[in-house]
Amino acid sequence: MTNFRTLTDTSLPLGPLKVLVGPNAAGKSNVLKAFEFLSNIARQGIGPTLETYDGYPEVAHRGGRRTKSELSIGLEGVWTEHATDTHRDTYSLTLLERRVRGVSDDQLVLSRRERFVQHLGPAEASTIELRRDEILVDSSLREEVPTGPTYVRDRHVSGLQESVGLPAAGPSFDAIRTIGRHISSVRTFDADVRKARKPSPIGFTGRKLANDARNIADFLLELKKDTDAWESLLEDIQYVVRDIEDIEIVPTPGTADRVTVMLKERGLRGRTQLADASFGTVRLLCLLALFHDPHPPILTCIEEIDHGLHPHALSLLCDRLREASERSQFLVISHSPVFADYLEPEELVICERDETGASRIPAVSTEQIQARVEASEGLPLGKLWFSGTLGGDL
């Protein structure tokens, strides 16, 4: 990533689980925002996405005297059959905003360039580029190469969008559509406890937990169909909140199309509405429900995973997160040394920010973290980070 907010030159290798730690304003949330930005572009296009962020100047790096005219976000991975760790498929998006001298007022013009590289065979790669309104294809498959210039109607559409109208069928274009669907499904999860406490409408939305958990009741109603997942969820809740005996999803009084979460608590008559449960209980329920999602997206980002939770709950949370990362990649932010204690060196990402306003992510390599753990004779990562040994401290 180049010049996206504070991420002026950031390259972050992803694995099953990465946890970002560091001081406030180090740029941790901007990493998650970059994936959210791409996901929005894949769903609705470049122009509408920039509007939701209040324009290009709000997403470009603001260090120095002027807004950076160019920003880039790229991904590498294995999403075609013949790609490998040494020959990866790639996607990159570059946005360029330049000032054009007019008769009276200067006008800013935004351009985009996208580049896809897919591997069609053991030694074959195809490249597809979108420049302004033109599509350029370089493929070993003759049927994928247009016979003449090919254009898209709007220079602000993205090749990630299924509606872009790519001109041909074939492995390269199928791969682009696949990665577009994956990126559009990226989840940035930040449970809004106030919204989660409210009744949920019943419908198709229950099949996926909303990014702010506003539909937690409907999602739990759907999840309850999976007996194993439900029993595991209930067991986890009871491990942390020992007074909860059961969780029920019941029709909301006075409505026919909404459901409410009710808690059966030891020693209390009747049931407790989720609206009356503690902040930590609601947030824990939302997180555990997320980890038990039977249909997770390719990547899930989580803000402040430890926020509002008792330290004794963090061991269980880390275990469930690691189990969930076998089915979906996770990128998580934490400020808890206790949570970091349960991590492995390859899962921890130290974040810092330099005097120019640019983020350094990762500020310390995995090899350096491992060396400092060994030098400390095996102290947990959280203690080393909190003491300043790993960097990323105040």
PDB file of N, CA and C in Angstrom, residues 12-13 15 17-21 318 322 339-350 362 364-376 378-382 384 390:
ATOM      1  N   LEU A  12       2.432  -5.878   4.043  1.00  0.00           N
ATOM      2  CA  LEU A  12       2.096  -6.726   5.174  1.00  0.00           C
ATOM      3  C   LEU A  12       1.760  -8.138   4.706  1.00  0.00           C
ATOM      4  N   PRO A  13       2.647  -9.098   4.948  1.00  0.00           N
ATOM      5  CA  PRO A  13       2.314 -10.488   4.605  1.00  0.00           C
ATOM      6  C   PRO A  13       1.190 -10.995   5.498  1.00  0.00           C
ATOM      7  N   GLY A  15      -1.323 -14.054   6.916  1.00  0.00           N
ATOM      8  CA  GLY A  15      -1.380 -15.483   7.158  1.00  0.00           C
ATOM      9  C   GLY A  15      -2.765 -15.822   7.641  1.00  0.00           C
ATOM     10  N   LEU A  17      -3.784 -15.788  10.649  1.00  0.00           N
ATOM     11  CA  LEU A  17      -4.128 -14.844  11.708  1.00  0.00           C
ATOM     12  C   LEU A  17      -3.008 -13.831  11.891  1.00  0.00           C
ATOM     13  N   LYS A  18      -3.352 -12.552  11.838  1.00  0.00           N
ATOM     14  CA  LYS A  18      -2.427 -11.471  12.145  1.00  0.00           C
ATOM     15  C   LYS A  18      -3.106 -10.515  13.118  1.00  0.00           C
ATOM     16  N   VAL A  19      -2.377 -10.162  14.194  1.00  0.00           N
ATOM     17  CA  VAL A  19      -2.908  -9.262  15.210  1.00  0.00           C
ATOM     18  C   VAL A  19      -2.026  -8.013  15.257  1.00  0.00           C
ATOM     19  N   LEU A  20      -2.628  -6.855  14.981  1.00  0.00           N
ATOM     20  CA  LEU A  20      -1.909  -5.587  14.978  1.00  0.00           C
ATOM     21  C   LEU A  20      -1.945  -4.967  16.363  1.00  0.00           C
ATOM     22  N   VAL A  21      -0.773  -4.620  16.886  1.00  0.00           N
ATOM     23  CA  VAL A  21      -0.684  -3.948  18.182  1.00  0.00           C
ATOM     24  C   VAL A  21       0.202  -2.723  18.038  1.00  0.00           C
ATOM     25  N   CYS A 318      -8.854 -16.164  21.976  1.00  0.00           N
ATOM     26  CA  CYS A 318      -7.727 -16.447  21.089  1.00  0.00           C
ATOM     27  C   CYS A 318      -7.824 -17.857  20.514  1.00  0.00           C
ATOM     28  N   ARG A 322      -8.237 -18.587  16.556  1.00  0.00           N
ATOM     29  CA  ARG A 322      -7.271 -19.412  15.813  1.00  0.00           C
ATOM     30  C   ARG A 322      -7.977 -20.571  15.100  1.00  0.00           C
ATOM     31  N   PHE A 339      -3.973 -10.380  25.804  1.00  0.00           N
ATOM     32  CA  PHE A 339      -4.326 -11.082  24.571  1.00  0.00           C
ATOM     33  C   PHE A 339      -3.064 -11.432  23.787  1.00  0.00           C
ATOM     34  N   ALA A 340      -2.125 -10.500  23.715  1.00  0.00           N
ATOM     35  CA  ALA A 340      -0.881 -10.746  22.979  1.00  0.00           C
ATOM     36  C   ALA A 340      -0.080 -11.885  23.597  1.00  0.00           C
ATOM     37  N   ASP A 341      -0.236 -12.120  24.901  1.00  0.00           N
ATOM     38  CA  ASP A 341       0.478 -13.218  25.557  1.00  0.00           C
ATOM     39  C   ASP A 341       0.145 -14.571  24.938  1.00  0.00           C
ATOM     40  N   TYR A 342      -1.032 -14.708  24.357  1.00  0.00           N
ATOM     41  CA  TYR A 342      -1.471 -15.995  23.820  1.00  0.00           C
ATOM     42  C   TYR A 342      -1.085 -16.180  22.352  1.00  0.00           C
ATOM     43  N   LEU A 343      -0.403 -15.196  21.765  1.00  0.00           N
ATOM     44  CA  LEU A 343      -0.063 -15.249  20.349  1.00  0.00           C
ATOM     45  C   LEU A 343       1.310 -15.856  20.108  1.00  0.00           C
ATOM     46  N   GLU A 344       1.509 -16.295  18.869  1.00  0.00           N
ATOM     47  CA  GLU A 344       2.810 -16.746  18.402  1.00  0.00           C
ATOM     48  C   GLU A 344       3.513 -15.596  17.683  1.00  0.00           C
ATOM     49  N   PRO A 345       4.859 -15.592  17.626  1.00  0.00           N
ATOM     50  CA  PRO A 345       5.571 -14.480  16.986  1.00  0.00           C
ATOM     51  C   PRO A 345       5.098 -14.174  15.569  1.00  0.00           C
ATOM     52  N   GLU A 346       4.757 -15.211  14.781  1.00  0.00           N
ATOM     53  CA  GLU A 346       4.335 -14.971  13.403  1.00  0.00           C
ATOM     54  C   GLU A 346       2.928 -14.383  13.318  1.00  0.00           C
ATOM     55  N   GLU A 347       2.204 -14.357  14.440  1.00  0.00           N
ATOM     56  CA  GLU A 347       0.857 -13.791  14.452  1.00  0.00           C
ATOM     57  C   GLU A 347       0.834 -12.334  14.896  1.00  0.00           C
ATOM     58  N   LEU A 348       1.920 -11.854  15.468  1.00  0.00           N
ATOM     59  CA  LEU A 348       1.961 -10.507  16.045  1.00  0.00           C
ATOM     60  C   LEU A 348       2.580  -9.521  15.053  1.00  0.00           C
ATOM     61  N   VAL A 349       1.922  -8.362  14.881  1.00  0.00           N
ATOM     62  CA  VAL A 349       2.428  -7.299  14.008  1.00  0.00           C
ATOM     63  C   VAL A 349       2.570  -6.026  14.834  1.00  0.00           C
ATOM     64  N   ILE A 350       3.798  -5.572  15.004  1.00  0.00           N
ATOM     65  CA  ILE A 350       4.075  -4.345  15.754  1.00  0.00           C
ATOM     66  C   ILE A 350       3.893  -3.143  14.829  1.00  0.00           C
ATOM     67  N   PRO A 362       4.945  -3.776   9.140  1.00  0.00           N
ATOM     68  CA  PRO A 362       5.363  -4.026  10.522  1.00  0.00           C
ATOM     69  C   PRO A 362       6.621  -3.238  10.856  1.00  0.00           C
ATOM     70  N   VAL A 364       8.675  -4.219  13.226  1.00  0.00           N
ATOM     71  CA  VAL A 364       9.665  -5.226  13.642  1.00  0.00           C
ATOM     72  C   VAL A 364       9.342  -6.513  12.889  1.00  0.00           C
ATOM     73  N   SER A 365      10.356  -7.174  12.349  1.00  0.00           N
ATOM     74  CA  SER A 365      10.124  -8.402  11.601  1.00  0.00           C
ATOM     75  C   SER A 365       9.815  -9.570  12.541  1.00  0.00           C
ATOM     76  N   THR A 366       9.207 -10.603  11.993  1.00  0.00           N
ATOM     77  CA  THR A 366       8.934 -11.811  12.778  1.00  0.00           C
ATOM     78  C   THR A 366      10.227 -12.410  13.316  1.00  0.00           C
ATOM     79  N   GLU A 367      11.273 -12.374  12.511  1.00  0.00           N
ATOM     80  CA  GLU A 367      12.567 -12.918  12.955  1.00  0.00           C
ATOM     81  C   GLU A 367      13.116 -12.130  14.137  1.00  0.00           C
ATOM     82  N   GLN A 368      12.940 -10.799  14.116  1.00  0.00           N
ATOM     83  CA  GLN A 368      13.405  -9.982  15.237  1.00  0.00           C
ATOM     84  C   GLN A 368      12.579 -10.255  16.489  1.00  0.00           C
ATOM     85  N   ILE A 369      11.273 -10.441  16.320  1.00  0.00           N
ATOM     86  CA  ILE A 369      10.435 -10.779  17.466  1.00  0.00           C
ATOM     87  C   ILE A 369      10.868 -12.102  18.075  1.00  0.00           C
ATOM     88  N   GLN A 370      11.083 -13.099  17.220  1.00  0.00           N
ATOM     89  CA  GLN A 370      11.507 -14.403  17.706  1.00  0.00           C
ATOM     90  C   GLN A 370      12.841 -14.315  18.433  1.00  0.00           C
ATOM     91  N   ALA A 371      13.765 -13.520  17.917  1.00  0.00           N
ATOM     92  CA  ALA A 371      15.076 -13.374  18.557  1.00  0.00           C
ATOM     93  C   ALA A 371      14.946 -12.729  19.940  1.00  0.00           C
ATOM     94  N   ARG A 372      14.061 -11.767  20.081  1.00  0.00           N
ATOM     95  CA  ARG A 372      13.890 -11.100  21.374  1.00  0.00           C
ATOM     96  C   ARG A 372      13.179 -11.998  22.379  1.00  0.00           C
ATOM     97  N   VAL A 373      12.284 -12.860  21.878  1.00  0.00           N
ATOM     98  CA  VAL A 373      11.654 -13.846  22.754  1.00  0.00           C
ATOM     99  C   VAL A 373      12.721 -14.807  23.285  1.00  0.00           C
ATOM    100  N   GLU A 374      13.579 -15.277  22.421  1.00  0.00           N
ATOM    101  CA  GLU A 374      14.639 -16.200  22.838  1.00  0.00           C
ATOM    102  C   GLU A 374      15.610 -15.528  23.799  1.00  0.00           C
ATOM    103  N   ALA A 375      15.935 -14.254  23.551  1.00  0.00           N
ATOM    104  CA  ALA A 375      16.847 -13.533  24.444  1.00  0.00           C
ATOM    105  C   ALA A 375      16.236 -13.322  25.822  1.00  0.00           C
ATOM    106  N   SER A 376      14.908 -13.268  25.885  1.00  0.00           N
ATOM    107  CA  SER A 376      14.224 -13.074  27.170  1.00  0.00           C
ATOM    108  C   SER A 376      13.993 -14.391  27.902  1.00  0.00           C
ATOM    109  N   GLY A 378      12.052 -16.778  26.828  1.00  0.00           N
ATOM    110  CA  GLY A 378      10.701 -17.262  26.644  1.00  0.00           C
ATOM    111  C   GLY A 378       9.594 -16.463  27.298  1.00  0.00           C
ATOM    112  N   LEU A 379       9.824 -15.186  27.589  1.00  0.00           N
ATOM    113  CA  LEU A 379       8.739 -14.367  28.148  1.00  0.00           C
ATOM    114  C   LEU A 379       7.602 -14.242  27.130  1.00  0.00           C
ATOM    115  N   PRO A 380       6.356 -14.180  27.583  1.00  0.00           N
ATOM    116  CA  PRO A 380       5.223 -14.047  26.652  1.00  0.00           C
ATOM    117  C   PRO A 380       5.313 -12.749  25.856  1.00  0.00           C
ATOM    118  N   LEU A 381       4.715 -12.775  24.663  1.00  0.00           N
ATOM    119  CA  LEU A 381       4.806 -11.626  23.761  1.00  0.00           C
ATOM    120  C   LEU A 381       4.180 -10.371  24.359  1.00  0.00           C
ATOM    121  N   GLY A 382       3.055 -10.523  25.068  1.00  0.00           N
ATOM    122  CA  GLY A 382       2.398  -9.350  25.639  1.00  0.00           C
ATOM    123  C   GLY A 382       3.276  -8.624  26.636  1.00  0.00           C
ATOM    124  N   LEU A 384       6.553  -8.666  26.713  1.00  0.00           N
ATOM    125  CA  LEU A 384       7.663  -8.041  25.986  1.00  0.00           C
ATOM    126  C   LEU A 384       7.204  -6.774  25.275  1.00  0.00           C
ATOM    127  N   LEU A 390       9.696  -4.916  22.301  1.00  0.00           N
ATOM    128  CA  LEU A 390       9.386  -5.198  20.900  1.00  0.00           C
ATOM    129  C   LEU A 390       9.093  -3.936  20.104  1.00  0.00           C
TER     130      LEU A 390
END
